[in-house]
Coordinates of C-alpha atoms and ligand atoms in Angstrom, one line a residue:
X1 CA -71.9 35.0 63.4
X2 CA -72.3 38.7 62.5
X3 CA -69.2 40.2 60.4
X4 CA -68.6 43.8 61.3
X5 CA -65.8 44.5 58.8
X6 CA -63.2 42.7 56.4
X7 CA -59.7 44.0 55.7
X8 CA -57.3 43.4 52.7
X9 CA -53.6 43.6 53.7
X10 CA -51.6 43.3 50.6
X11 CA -48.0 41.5 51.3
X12 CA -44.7 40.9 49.2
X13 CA -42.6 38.7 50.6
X14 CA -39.7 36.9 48.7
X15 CA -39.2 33.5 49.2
X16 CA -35.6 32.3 50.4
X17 CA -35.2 30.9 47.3
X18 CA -36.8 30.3 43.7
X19 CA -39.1 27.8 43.2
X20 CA -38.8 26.2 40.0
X21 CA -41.4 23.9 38.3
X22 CA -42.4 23.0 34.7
X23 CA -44.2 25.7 34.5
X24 CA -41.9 28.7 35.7
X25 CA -40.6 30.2 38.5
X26 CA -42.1 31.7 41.6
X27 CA -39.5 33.9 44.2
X28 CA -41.8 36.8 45.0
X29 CA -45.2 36.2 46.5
X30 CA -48.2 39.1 46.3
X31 CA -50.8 38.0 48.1
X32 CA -53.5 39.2 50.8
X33 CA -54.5 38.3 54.6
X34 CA -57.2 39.1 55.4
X35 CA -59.2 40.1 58.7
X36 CA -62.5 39.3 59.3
X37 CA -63.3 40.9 62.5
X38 CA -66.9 40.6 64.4
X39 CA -68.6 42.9 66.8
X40 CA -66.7 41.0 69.8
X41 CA -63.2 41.9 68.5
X42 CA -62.9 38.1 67.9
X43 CA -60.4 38.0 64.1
X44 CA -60.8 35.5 61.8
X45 CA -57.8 35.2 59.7
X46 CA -57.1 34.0 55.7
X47 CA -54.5 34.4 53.2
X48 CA -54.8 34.1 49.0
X49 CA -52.8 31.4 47.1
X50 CA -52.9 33.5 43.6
X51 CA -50.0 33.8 42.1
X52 CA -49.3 37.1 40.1
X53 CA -49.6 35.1 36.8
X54 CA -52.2 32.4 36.2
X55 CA -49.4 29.4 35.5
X56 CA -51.1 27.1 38.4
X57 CA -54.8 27.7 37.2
X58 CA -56.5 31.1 35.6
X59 CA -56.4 33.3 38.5
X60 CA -54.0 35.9 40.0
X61 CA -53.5 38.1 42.8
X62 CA -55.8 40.9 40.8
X63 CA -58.4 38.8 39.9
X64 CA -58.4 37.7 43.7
X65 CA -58.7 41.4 44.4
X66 CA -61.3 42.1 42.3
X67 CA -63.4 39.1 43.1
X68 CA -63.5 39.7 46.8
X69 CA -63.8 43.5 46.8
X70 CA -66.3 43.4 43.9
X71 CA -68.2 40.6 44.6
X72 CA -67.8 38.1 47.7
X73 CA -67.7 40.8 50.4
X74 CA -71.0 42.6 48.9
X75 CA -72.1 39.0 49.0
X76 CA -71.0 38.5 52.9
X77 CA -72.3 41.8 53.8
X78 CA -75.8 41.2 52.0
X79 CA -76.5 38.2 53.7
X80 CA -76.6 37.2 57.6
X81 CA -74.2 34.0 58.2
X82 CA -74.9 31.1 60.9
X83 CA -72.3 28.8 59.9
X84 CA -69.0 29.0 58.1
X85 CA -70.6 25.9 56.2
X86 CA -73.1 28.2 54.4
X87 CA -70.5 30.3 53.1
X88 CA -69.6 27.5 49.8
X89 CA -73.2 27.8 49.0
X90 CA -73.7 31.4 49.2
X91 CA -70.7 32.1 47.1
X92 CA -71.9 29.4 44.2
X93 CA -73.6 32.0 42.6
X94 CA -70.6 33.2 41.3
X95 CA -68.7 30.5 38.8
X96 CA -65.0 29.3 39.6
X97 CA -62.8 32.2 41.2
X98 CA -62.0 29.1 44.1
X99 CA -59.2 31.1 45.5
X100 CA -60.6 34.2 45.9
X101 CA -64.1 32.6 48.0
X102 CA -61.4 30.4 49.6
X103 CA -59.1 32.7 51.7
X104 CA -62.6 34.3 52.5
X105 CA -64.4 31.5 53.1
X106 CA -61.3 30.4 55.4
X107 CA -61.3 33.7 57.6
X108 CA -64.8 32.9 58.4
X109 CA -64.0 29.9 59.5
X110 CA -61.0 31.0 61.9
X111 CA -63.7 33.6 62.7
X112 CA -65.9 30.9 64.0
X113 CA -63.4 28.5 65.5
X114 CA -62.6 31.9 67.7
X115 CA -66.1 32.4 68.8
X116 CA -66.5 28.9 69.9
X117 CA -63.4 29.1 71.9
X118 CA -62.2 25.9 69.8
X119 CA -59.6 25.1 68.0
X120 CA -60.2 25.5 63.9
X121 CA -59.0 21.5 64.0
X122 CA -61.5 20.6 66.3
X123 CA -64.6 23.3 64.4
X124 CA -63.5 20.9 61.1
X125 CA -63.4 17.8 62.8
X126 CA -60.2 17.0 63.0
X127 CA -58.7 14.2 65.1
X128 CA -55.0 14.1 64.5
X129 CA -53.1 15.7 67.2
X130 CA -49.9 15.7 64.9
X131 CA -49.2 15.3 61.4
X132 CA -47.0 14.1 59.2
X133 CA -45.2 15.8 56.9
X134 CA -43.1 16.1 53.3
X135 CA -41.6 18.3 51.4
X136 CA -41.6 19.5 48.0
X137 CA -38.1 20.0 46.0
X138 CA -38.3 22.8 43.5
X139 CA -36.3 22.1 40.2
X140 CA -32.4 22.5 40.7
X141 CA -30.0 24.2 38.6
X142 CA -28.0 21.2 38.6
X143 CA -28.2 17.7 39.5
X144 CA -25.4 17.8 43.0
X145 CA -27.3 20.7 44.2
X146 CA -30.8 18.7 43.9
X147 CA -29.2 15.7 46.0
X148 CA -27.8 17.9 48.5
X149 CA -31.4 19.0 48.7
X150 CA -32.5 15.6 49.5
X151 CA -30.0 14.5 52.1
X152 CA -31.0 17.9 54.0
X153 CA -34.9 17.1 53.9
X154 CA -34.3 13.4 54.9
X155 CA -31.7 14.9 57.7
X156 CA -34.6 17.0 59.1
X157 CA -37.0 13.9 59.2
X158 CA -39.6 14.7 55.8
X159 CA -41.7 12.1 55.4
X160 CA -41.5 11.9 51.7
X161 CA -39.6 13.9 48.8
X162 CA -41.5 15.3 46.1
X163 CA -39.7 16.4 42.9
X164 CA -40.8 18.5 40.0
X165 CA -40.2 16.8 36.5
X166 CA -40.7 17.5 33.0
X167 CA -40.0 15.4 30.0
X168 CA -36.3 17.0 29.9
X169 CA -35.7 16.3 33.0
X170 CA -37.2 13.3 34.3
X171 CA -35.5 9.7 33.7
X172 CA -31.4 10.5 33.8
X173 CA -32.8 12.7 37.1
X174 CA -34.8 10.0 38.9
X175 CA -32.3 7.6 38.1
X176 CA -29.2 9.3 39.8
X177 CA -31.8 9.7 42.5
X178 CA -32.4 6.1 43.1
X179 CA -28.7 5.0 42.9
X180 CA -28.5 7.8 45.6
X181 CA -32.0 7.1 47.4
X182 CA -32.8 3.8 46.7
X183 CA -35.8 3.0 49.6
X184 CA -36.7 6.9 50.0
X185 CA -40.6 7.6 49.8
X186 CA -40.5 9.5 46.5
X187 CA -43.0 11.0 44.5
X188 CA -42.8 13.7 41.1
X189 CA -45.0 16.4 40.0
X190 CA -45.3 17.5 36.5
X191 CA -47.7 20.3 36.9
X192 CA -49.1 19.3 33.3
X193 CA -45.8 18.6 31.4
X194 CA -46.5 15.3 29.1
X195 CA -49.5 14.7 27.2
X196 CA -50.9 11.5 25.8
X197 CA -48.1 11.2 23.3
X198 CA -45.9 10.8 25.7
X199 CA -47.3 7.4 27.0
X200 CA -44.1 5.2 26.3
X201 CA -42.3 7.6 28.0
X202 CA -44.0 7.6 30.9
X203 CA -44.4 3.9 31.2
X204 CA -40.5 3.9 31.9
X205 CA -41.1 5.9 34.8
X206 CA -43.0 2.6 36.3
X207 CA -39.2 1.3 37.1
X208 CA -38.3 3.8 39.7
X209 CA -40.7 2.6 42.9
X210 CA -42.5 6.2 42.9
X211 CA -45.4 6.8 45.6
X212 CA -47.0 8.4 42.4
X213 CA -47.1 10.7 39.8
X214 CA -48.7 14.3 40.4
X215 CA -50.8 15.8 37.3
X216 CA -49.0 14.4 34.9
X217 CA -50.9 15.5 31.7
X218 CA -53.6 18.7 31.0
X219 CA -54.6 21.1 34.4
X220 CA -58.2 20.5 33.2
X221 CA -58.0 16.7 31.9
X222 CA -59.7 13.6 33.7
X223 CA -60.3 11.6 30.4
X224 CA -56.8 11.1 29.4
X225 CA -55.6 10.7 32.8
X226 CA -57.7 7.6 32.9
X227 CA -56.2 6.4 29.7
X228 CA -52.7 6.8 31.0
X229 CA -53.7 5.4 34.8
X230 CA -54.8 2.4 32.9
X231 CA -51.2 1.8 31.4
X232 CA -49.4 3.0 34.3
X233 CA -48.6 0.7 37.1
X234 CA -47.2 4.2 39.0
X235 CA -50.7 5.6 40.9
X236 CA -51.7 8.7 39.5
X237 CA -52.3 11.9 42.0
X238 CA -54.4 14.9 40.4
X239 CA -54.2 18.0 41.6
X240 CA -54.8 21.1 38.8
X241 CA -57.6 19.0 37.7
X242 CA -59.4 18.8 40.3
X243 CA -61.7 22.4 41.7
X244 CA -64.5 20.7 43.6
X245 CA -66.1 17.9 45.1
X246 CA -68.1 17.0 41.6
X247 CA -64.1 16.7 39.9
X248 CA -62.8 14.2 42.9
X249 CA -66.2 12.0 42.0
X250 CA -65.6 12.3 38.3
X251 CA -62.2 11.8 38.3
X252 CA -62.8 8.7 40.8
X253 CA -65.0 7.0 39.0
X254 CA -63.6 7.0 35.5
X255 CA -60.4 6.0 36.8
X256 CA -58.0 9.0 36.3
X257 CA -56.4 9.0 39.8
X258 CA -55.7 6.5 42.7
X259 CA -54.5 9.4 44.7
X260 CA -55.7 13.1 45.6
X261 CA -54.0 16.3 46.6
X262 CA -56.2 19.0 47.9
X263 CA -55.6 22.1 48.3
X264 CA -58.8 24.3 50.3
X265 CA -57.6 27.7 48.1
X266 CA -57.9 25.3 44.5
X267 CA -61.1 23.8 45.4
X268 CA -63.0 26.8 47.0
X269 CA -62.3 26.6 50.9
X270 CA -62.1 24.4 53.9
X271 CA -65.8 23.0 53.6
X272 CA -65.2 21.7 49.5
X273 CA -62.5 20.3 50.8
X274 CA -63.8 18.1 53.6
X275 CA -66.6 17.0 51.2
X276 CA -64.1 15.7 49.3
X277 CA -62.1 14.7 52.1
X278 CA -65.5 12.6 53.6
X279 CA -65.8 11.0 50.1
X280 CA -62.0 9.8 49.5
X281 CA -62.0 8.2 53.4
X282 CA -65.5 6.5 52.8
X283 CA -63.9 5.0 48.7
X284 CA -60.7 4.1 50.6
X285 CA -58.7 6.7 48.4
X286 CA -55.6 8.1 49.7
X287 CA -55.4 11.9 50.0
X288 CA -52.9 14.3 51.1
X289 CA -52.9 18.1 51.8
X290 CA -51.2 20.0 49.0
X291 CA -49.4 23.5 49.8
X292 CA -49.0 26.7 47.8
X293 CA -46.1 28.1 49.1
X294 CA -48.0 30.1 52.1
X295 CA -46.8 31.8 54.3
X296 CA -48.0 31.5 57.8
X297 CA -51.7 31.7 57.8
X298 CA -52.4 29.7 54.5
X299 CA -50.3 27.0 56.4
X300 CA -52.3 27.4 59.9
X301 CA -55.2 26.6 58.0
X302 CA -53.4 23.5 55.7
X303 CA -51.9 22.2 59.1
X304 CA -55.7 22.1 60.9
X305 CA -57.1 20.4 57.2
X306 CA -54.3 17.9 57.4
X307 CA -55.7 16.9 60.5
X308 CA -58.7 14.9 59.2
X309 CA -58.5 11.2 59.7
X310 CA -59.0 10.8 55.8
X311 CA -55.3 12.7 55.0
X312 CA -53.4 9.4 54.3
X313 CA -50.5 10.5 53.4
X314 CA -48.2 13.1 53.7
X315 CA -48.6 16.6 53.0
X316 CA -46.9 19.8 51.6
X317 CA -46.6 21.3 54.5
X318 CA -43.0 22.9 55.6
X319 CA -42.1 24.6 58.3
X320 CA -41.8 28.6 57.9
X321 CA -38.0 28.6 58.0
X322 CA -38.0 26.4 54.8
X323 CA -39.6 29.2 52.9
X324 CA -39.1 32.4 54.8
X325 CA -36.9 34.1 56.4
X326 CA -39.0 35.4 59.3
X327 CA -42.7 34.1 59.0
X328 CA -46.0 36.6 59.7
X329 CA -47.2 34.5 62.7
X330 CA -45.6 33.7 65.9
X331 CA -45.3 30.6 66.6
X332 CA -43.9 29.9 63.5
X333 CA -44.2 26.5 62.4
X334 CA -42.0 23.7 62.8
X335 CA -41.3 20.6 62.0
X336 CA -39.9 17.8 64.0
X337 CA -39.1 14.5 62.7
X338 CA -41.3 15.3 59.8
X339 CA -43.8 15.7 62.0
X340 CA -46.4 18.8 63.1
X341 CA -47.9 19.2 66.6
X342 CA -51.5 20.6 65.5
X343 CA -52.2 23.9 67.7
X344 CA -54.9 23.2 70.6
X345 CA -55.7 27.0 71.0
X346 CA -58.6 29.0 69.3
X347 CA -59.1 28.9 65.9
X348 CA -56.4 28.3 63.4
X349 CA -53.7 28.5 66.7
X350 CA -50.8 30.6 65.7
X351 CA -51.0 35.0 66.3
X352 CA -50.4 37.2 63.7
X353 CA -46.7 38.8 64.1
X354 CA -47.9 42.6 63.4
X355 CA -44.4 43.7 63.0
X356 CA -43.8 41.4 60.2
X357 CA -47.1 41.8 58.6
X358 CA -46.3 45.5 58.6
X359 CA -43.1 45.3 57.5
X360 CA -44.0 43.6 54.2
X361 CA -47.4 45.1 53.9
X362 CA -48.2 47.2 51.0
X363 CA -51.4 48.6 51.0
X364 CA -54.4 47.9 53.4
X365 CA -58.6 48.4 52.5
X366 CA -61.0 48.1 55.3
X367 CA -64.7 47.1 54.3
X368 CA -67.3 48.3 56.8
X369 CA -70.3 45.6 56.5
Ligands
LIG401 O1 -48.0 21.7 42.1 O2 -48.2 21.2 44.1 C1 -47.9 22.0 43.2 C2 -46.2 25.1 44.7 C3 -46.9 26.1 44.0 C4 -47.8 25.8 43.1 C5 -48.1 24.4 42.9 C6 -47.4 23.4 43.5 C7 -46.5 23.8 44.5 C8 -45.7 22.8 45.2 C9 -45.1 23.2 46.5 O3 -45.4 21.7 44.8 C10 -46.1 23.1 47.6 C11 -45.6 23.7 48.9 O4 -44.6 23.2 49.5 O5 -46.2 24.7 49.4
LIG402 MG1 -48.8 19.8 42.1

């Protein structure tokens, strides 16, 4: 599956509105597509989940740059490719940098899917023709306008509500919540907030019937999570901690999690993220499809993911128009009683919309290999 060139198209695009977590706040996205293109014209499509500041885990829409310009194209270009599935290996001679050899590693994949003439569900495996969905509520400025928030996502069918907490803002919240929501699938995510001290206070989060808890303590922890699982009756969902297939074992076996969110940009691409995928369905562990705010080609490729038997639960998947005011693929994609129909057509299913991609394109780099 001979690559003939590779180009970086760097976007801003502004969300519709902040989203606010324990961590920060992210309203404008920098980010890349790129374009894998063979000697066919077939185009292989993926997007970077960096943000511009390493809040989520150490790297950033430069060191993205860097990484793939520097390193992971020379590495594509320097060696022939048979199989998208080769690409996790090759790039393990380089440490970490998951996001930067996922959106590549991604593109190669769409490239594939293409040349096959099937769909990137069906290249991956997938079985699930649709998929359901939920959404993920951004911190509020005040407590009406989060509710408000909820009765729209349950209006427009969401399959579960996921809220971001911190220790300031988690029991009065969740409570007024419940007296509001009382039999609503709910979960929280506290991107890291608490710490092991905070182990009383998190036991009285046990009283609110939550799906689970999202990374409740350190981005790189699995020993204290498994200390805290052990007192918490509330399952346990790790995300930050986990970058690969050897993390979800770890973590699973000491204890740390009942529940998984993967995201293919955290843990390296699509193929990391099946092995992981493969493990959790054959341990009976439930596992969802996490999202980082992407615009339309990072969700293609969540939406075809999602569509492995061994996705449980549901996702972080949106619809564009929850994010953006006009999306760079057509299609865009929607949701429909909190469900999405998974695209039949080649590769990851949706076109690019090259009038939107150029209208919030900033640069472009073209990489002859
Ligand atoms: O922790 O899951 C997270 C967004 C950006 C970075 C990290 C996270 C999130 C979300 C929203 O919760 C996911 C989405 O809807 O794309
Ligand atoms: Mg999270």
């Amino acid at each position: 599956m001979q690559v003939q060139s590779i180009t970086l198209h760097k976007l801003q695009m502004d969300l519709k509105n902040p989203f606010k977590t324990s961590f920060g706040t992210v309203q404008n996205k920098e980010f890349f597509i790129l374009e894998v293109k063979d000697h066919e014209g077939h185009i292989g499509y993926g997007e970077t989940v960096a943000f511009t500041t390493p809040w989520y885990t150490e790297e950033t829409t430069k060191t993205v740059e860097h990484m793939l310009i520097d390193f992971l194209i020379p590495l594509v270009k320097e060696n022939p490719l048979h199989h998208p599935e080769e690409v996790h290996e090759l790039f393990s001679s380089l440490r970490k940098n998951n996001m930067a050899k996922a959106a590549l590693e991604m593109a190669i994949w769409d490239l594939y899917a293409k040349q096959q003439e099937i769909s990137l569900r069906e290249g991956i495996g997938g079985r699930k023709e649709r998929i359901d969905v939920g959404i993920s509520i951004g911190m509020q400025p005040t407590t009406k306008q989060l509710i408000e928030r909820i009765k729209m996502a349950i209006k427009q069918g969401f399959k579960r509500v996921k809220l971001k907490i911190g220790p300031e803002n988690d029991l009065k919240l969740l409570e007024t919540v419940r007296e509001h929501f009382p039999d609503l699938p709910l979960m929280a995510d506290a991107n890291s907030a608490y710490t092991l001290a905070d182990i009383d206070h998190l036991k009285q989060l046990d009283s609110f019937n939550l799906m689970m808890i999202e990374q409740p303590l350190a981005h790189d922890d699995i020993v204290d999570h498994a200390r805290l699982q052990e007192q918490l009756e509330t399952p346990i969902c790790l995300d930050e901690s986990i970058h690969s297939f050897k993390d979800a074992k770890d973590a699973i076996s000491l204890g740390s999690c009942a529940i998984i969110n993967v995201k293919a940009g955290r843990v390296g691409g699509l193929t990391e993220a099946k092995k992981i995928h493969d493990y959790c369905l054959k341990e009976g562990i439930d596992l969802w499809c996490g999202g980082m705010l992407e615009a339309g080609i990072g969700r293609a490729h969540n939406i075809a993911l999602a569509s492995l038997e061994g996705f449980t639960l549901p996702g972080d998947i949106a619809g564009s128009q929850h994010y953006w005011d006009e999306d760079i693929i057509y299609p865009e994609v929607t949701v429909e009683d909190g469900q999405i129909a998974v695209p039949e057509s080649k590769g990851i299913g949706y076109e690019i919309y090259e009038k939107i991609l150029n209208k919030y394109k900033i640069a472009s780099k073209t990489f002859s290999l």
